[in-house]
XYZ file of C-alpha atoms in Angstrom:
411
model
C 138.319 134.679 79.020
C 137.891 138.116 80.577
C 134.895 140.568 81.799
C 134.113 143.934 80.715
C 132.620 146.261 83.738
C 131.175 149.896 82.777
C 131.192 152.084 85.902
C 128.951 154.580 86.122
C 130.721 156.854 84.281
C 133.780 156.759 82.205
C 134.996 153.442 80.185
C 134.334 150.415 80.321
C 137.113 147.750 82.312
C 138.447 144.247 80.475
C 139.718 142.062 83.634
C 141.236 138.754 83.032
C 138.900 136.114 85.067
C 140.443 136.095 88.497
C 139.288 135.728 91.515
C 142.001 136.936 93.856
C 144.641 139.382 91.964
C 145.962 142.940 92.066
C 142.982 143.454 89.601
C 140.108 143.378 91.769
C 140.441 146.856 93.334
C 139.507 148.367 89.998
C 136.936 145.447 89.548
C 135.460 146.548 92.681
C 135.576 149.536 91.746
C 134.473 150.169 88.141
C 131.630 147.980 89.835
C 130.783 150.483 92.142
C 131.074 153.667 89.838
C 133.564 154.792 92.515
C 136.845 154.538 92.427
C 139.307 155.165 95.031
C 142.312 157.996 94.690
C 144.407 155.149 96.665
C 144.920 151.792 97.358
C 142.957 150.230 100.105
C 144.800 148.317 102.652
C 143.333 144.973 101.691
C 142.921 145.266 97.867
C 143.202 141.870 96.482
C 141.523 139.896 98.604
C 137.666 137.895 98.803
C 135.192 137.851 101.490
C 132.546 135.498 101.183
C 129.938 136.582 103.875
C 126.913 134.439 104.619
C 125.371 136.641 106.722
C 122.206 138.998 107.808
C 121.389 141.455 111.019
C 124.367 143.343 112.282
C 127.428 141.829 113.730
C 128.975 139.795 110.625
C 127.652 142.670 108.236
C 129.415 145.151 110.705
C 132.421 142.789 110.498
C 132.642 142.530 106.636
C 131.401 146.401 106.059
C 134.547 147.475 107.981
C 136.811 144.485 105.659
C 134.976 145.973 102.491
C 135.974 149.796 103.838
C 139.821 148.851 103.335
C 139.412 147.255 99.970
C 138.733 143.671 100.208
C 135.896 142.355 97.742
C 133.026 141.445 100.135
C 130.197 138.910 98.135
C 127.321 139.081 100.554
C 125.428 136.125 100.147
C 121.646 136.812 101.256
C 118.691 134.300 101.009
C 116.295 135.158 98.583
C 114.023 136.864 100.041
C 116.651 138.731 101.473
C 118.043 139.940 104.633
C 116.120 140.917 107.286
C 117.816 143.544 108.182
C 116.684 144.861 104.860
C 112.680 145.650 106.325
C 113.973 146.546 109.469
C 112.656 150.606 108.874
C 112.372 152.691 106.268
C 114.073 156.113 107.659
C 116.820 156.410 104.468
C 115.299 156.986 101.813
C 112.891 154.480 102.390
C 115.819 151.640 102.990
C 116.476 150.725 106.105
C 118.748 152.851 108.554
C 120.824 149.220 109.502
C 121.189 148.133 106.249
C 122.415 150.889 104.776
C 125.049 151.721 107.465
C 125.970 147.716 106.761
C 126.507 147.076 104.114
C 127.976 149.782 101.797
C 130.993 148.483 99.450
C 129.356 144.573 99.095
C 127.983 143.087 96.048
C 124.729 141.261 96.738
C 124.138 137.586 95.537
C 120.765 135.645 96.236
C 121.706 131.901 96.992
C 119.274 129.150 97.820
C 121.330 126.691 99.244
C 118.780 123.606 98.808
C 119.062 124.278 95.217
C 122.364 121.656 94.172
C 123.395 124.638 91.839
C 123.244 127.023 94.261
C 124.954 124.555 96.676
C 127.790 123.987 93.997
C 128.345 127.724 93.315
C 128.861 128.732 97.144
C 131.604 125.916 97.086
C 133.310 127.789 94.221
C 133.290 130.762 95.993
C 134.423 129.877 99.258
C 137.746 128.044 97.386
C 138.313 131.137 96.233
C 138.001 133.335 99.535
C 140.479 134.469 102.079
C 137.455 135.020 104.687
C 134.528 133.196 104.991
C 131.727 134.752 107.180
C 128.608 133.508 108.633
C 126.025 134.241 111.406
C 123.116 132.077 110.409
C 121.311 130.391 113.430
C 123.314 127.184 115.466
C 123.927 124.755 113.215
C 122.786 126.094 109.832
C 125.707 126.212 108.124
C 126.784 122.916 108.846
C 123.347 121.479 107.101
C 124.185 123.812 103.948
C 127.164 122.068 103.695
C 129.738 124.985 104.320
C 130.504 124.912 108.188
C 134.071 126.001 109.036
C 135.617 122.887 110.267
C 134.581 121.169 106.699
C 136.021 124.456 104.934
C 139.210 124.532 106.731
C 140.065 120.797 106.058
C 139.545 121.961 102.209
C 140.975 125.092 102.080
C 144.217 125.044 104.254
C 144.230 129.066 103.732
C 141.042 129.948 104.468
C 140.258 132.141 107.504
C 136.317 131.400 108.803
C 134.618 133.389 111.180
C 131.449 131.738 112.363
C 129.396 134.543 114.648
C 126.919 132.989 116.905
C 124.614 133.969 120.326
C 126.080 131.987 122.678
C 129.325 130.132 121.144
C 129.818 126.735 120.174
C 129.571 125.283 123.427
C 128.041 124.782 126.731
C 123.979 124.503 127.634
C 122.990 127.434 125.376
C 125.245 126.365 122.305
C 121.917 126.254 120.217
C 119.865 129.035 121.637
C 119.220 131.785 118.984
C 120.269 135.203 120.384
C 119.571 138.833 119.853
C 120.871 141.805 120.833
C 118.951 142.958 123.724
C 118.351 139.237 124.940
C 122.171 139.428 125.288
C 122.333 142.841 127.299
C 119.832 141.272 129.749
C 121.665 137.901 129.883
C 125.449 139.010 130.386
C 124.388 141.452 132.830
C 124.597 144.293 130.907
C 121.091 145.164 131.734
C 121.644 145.005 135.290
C 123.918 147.787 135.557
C 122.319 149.776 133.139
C 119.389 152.215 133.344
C 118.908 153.981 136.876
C 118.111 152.892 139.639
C 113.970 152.222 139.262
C 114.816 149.647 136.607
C 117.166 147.997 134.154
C 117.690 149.888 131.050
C 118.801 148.793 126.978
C 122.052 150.782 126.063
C 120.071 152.477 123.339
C 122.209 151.167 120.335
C 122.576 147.575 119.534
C 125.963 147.678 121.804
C 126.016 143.597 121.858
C 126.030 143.548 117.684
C 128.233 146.312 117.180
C 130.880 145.124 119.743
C 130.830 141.479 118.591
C 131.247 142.585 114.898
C 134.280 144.933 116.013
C 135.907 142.013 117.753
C 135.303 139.647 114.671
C 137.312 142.426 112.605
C 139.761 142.969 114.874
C 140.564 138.704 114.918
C 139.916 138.605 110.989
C 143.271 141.159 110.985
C 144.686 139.627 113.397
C 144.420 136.302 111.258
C 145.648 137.534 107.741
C 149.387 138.758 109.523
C 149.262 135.285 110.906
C 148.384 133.832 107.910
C 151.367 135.542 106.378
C 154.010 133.446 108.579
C 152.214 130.578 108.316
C 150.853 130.503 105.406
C 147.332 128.966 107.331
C 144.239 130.375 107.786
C 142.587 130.438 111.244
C 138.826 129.578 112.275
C 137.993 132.514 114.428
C 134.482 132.061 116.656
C 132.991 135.051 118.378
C 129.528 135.064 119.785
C 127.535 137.806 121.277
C 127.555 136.717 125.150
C 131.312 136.746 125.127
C 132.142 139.298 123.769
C 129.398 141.069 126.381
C 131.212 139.337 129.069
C 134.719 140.656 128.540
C 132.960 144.264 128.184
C 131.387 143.670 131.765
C 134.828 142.466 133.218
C 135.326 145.653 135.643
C 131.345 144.516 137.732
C 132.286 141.352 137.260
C 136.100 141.710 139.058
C 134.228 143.596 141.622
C 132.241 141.336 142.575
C 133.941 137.702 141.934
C 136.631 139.687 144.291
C 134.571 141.744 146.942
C 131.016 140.919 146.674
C 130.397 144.276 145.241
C 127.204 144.855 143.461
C 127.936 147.299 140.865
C 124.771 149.824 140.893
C 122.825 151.297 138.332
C 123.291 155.060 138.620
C 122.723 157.028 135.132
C 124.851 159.363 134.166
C 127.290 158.790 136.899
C 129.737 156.813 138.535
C 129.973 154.176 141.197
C 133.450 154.872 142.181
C 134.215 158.664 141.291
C 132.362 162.079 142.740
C 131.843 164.497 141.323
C 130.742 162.836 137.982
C 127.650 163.771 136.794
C 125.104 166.085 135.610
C 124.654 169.003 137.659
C 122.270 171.700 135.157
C 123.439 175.258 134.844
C 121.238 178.820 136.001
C 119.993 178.762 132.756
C 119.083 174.879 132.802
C 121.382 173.532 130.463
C 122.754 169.911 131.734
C 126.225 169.749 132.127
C 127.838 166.587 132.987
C 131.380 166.792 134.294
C 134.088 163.951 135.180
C 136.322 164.736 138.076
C 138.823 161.837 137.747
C 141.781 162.691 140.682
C 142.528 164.801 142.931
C 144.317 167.455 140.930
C 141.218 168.065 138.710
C 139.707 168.672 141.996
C 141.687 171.198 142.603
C 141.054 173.031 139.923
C 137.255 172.586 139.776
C 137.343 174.260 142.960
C 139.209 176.950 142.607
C 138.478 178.064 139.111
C 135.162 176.826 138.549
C 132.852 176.561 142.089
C 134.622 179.276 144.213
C 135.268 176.502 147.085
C 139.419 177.073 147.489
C 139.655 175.935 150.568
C 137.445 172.787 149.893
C 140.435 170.448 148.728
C 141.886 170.933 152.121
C 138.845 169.710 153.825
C 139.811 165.624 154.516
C 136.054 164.679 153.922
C 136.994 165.827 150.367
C 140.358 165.677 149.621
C 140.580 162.530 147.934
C 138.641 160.456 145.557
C 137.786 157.921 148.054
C 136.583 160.323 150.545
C 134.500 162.375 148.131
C 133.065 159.238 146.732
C 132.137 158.123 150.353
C 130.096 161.237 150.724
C 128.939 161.647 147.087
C 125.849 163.205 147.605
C 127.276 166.103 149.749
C 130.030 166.319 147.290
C 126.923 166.323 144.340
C 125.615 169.449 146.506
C 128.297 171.429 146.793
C 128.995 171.336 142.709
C 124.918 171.388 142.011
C 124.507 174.203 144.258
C 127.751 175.963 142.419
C 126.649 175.286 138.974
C 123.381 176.319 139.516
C 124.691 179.832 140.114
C 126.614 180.517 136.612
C 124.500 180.842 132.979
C 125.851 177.927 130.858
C 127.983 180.228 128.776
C 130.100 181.499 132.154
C 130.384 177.770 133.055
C 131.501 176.419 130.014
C 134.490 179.416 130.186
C 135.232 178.736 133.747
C 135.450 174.901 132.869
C 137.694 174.984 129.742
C 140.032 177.829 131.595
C 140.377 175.263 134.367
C 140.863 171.943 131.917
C 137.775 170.029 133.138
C 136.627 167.248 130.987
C 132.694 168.336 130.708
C 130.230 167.781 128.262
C 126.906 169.550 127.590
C 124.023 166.533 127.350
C 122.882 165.828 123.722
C 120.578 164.756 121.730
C 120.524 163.151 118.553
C 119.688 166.408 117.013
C 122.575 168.132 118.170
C 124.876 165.407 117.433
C 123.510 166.017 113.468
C 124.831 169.208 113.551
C 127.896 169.015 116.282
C 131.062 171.109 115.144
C 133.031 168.019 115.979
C 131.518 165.570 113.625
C 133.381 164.488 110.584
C 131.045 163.243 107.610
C 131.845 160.973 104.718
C 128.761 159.285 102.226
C 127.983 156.587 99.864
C 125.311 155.858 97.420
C 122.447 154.099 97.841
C 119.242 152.263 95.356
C 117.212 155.320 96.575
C 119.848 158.115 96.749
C 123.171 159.627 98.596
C 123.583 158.506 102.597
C 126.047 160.534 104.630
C 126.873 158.913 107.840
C 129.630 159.701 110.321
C 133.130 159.500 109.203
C 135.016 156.424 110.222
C 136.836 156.445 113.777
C 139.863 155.665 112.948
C 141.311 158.429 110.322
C 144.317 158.387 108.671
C 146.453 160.234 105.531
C 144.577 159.153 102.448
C 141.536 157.533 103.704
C 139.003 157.125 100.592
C 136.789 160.304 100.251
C 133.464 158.261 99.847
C 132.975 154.630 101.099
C 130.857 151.523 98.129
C 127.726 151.842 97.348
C 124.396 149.811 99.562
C 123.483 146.756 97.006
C 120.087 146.391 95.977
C 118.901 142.500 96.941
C 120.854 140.137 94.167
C 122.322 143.171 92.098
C 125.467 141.093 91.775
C 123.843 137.475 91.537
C 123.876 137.374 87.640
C 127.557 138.862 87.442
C 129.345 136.376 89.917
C 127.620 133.446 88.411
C 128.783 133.713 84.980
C 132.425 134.730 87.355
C 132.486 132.041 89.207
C 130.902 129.597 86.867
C 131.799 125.645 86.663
């Protein structure tokens, strides 16, 4: 038996029927209409992801990036992630940042077909994702423990709120009920009130660390030749970010402040506008720095002499003198002057953004995809290296790819 693709443009592919071979880059591929000038890093392999929101897509998007075949199974009425906005295109600015490079498959698991066909692709998998709500998966008959004992290979990766135990084991969990509940919150904002970090931090950081441990997994999976049943879950992966307040005060009772666009335990660092009232924000991180700032930058030479300000402790314990002395300086120079003086002097500094500017930053590196409704260019990925794929896969529309894997993976 064997399946003829048609990209969309340029012959048609005949692949044997495999799930797993050297052949499903160039199914993925010809699938895709895009075909990548090299190998990705995990060509070869099958994700089965079970998943909606952001952290497990985030987790699978980056797995589909370097090559592995991603099947995102979605309910059928879809993700909701999916009507989330309608800012790209008319798709939503989540999804399509999610889930580029998956095929889309509509399962409803009460269905016994349905039921049956999820089995067959999860034997098949090296990864099996999932971030439905506590407990779901076990009811649909494909929770990890059950999947392990089957498939001795298999790597699962079940994302939750809170973990799989303690008192909140079965609350549901979203992103911002996470900031506020880890803390986060606290030490966020300024100091009238809390404040969100303005992305979905909690998601995005959760999904990194599921990557990161589904790597981790596959090199241990080639000495051992077992899988590995990662859990991650959006309050601990919070908690490890807020380790530093939390040292601080399991160790000295100190209450880590919210402060904006500063620092509790470094002066000068801040945002101190220019004569021409352009926000600068600078980071003076030791003592040498400090140095330099003041001679090359605020005319104050013999201020590094001065023992109320010649170390970071001592400028810290008078920070809002030591936030005068550079305010009052930078408030003399056009931002133009400032920004030579600072360079010339190696000062870390950056001019205060907005979204905007970031569009159209000199530093920004690009890359695109396609989408149902038309080409999305996003920012490039982080990490670059020699002979990273031009373009990223295409955003699925809902079920695209249901018709196609069931006659694939049929009985």
């Amino acid at each position: 038996m064997s399946i003829t693709f048609t990209p969309s443009s340029g012959p048609g592919i005949s692949l044997p029927h495999a799930s797993c071979s050297a052949a499903t880059m160039a199914y993925v591929a010809a699938l895709e209409g895009d075909l990548r000038e090299m190998p990705g890093a995990l060509d070869g392999l099958l994700v089965v992801s079970v998943e909606q929101a952001v952290a497990a897509p985030y987790c699978s998007a980056r797995l589909a990036d370097a090559g592995e075949r991603v099947i995102k199974v979605e309910r059928p009425e879809g993700d909701f992630a999916r009507g989330y906005d309608g800012y790209v295109h008319g798709l939503s600015t989540y999804f399509v940042w999610l889930n580029r490079g998956k095929q889309s498959v509509t399962l409803d698991f009460k269905r016994p077909e349905d039921s049956a066909l999820l089995q067959r692709l999860i034997g098949k998998a090296d990864v099996l994702i999932q971030n439905l709500a506590p407990g779901a998966a076990d009811r649909a008959g494909f929770g990890s423990a059950a999947m392990r004992a089957r498939h001795k290979k298999l790597i699962t990766v079940d994302v939750s709120g809170y973990g799989d135990h303690g008192p909140y084991k079965n609350r549901r969990a979203y992103d911002l009920l996470v900031q506020a509940e880890s803390g986060l919150a606290s030490i966020t904002g300024t100091e009238h009130a809390p404040g969100r970090v303005g992305i979905s931090a909690t998601d995005i950081g959760t999904g990194m660390y599921a990557h990161a441990a589904v790597l981790e997994a596959l090199l241990a999976r080639q000495k051992t030749g077992e899988g590995r049943a990662i859990k991650v879950s959006l309050f601990s992966s919070m908690a490890e970010w807020m380790t530093v307040p939390l040292l601080a005060m399991d160790y000295s009772s100190y209450e880590w402040p919210r402060l904006g666009l500063t620092h509790p335990f470094i002066a000068p660092y801040g945002v101190y506008p220019s004569a021409d009232q352009v926000p600068v924000l600078i980071s003076i991180q030791n003592d040498r720095e400090f140095e330099r700032l003041c001679h090359n930058v605020i005319d104050r030479p013999g201020l590094k002499k001065d023992p109320d300000y010649a170390t970071g402790m001592a400028r810290n314990a008078r920070r809002d003198a030591t936030n005068k002395i550079v305010g009052e300086s930078f408030a003399r120079l056009p931002f133009a002057e400032l920004a030579t003086r600072l360079d010339a002097a190696q000062i870390a500094w950056a001019r205060v953004s907005d979204v905007a500017a970031l569009s159209k930053h000199p530093q920004l590196r690009r890359t695109h995809f396609k989408s149902p409704k038309g080409d999305v260019s996003i920012p490039a990925l982080a990490a670059a290296y020699d002979g990273e794929p031009p373009s990223l896969g295409a955003v699925p529309e809902l079920g695209q790819h249901t018709d196609q894997v069931r006659r694939e993976f049929a009985a």
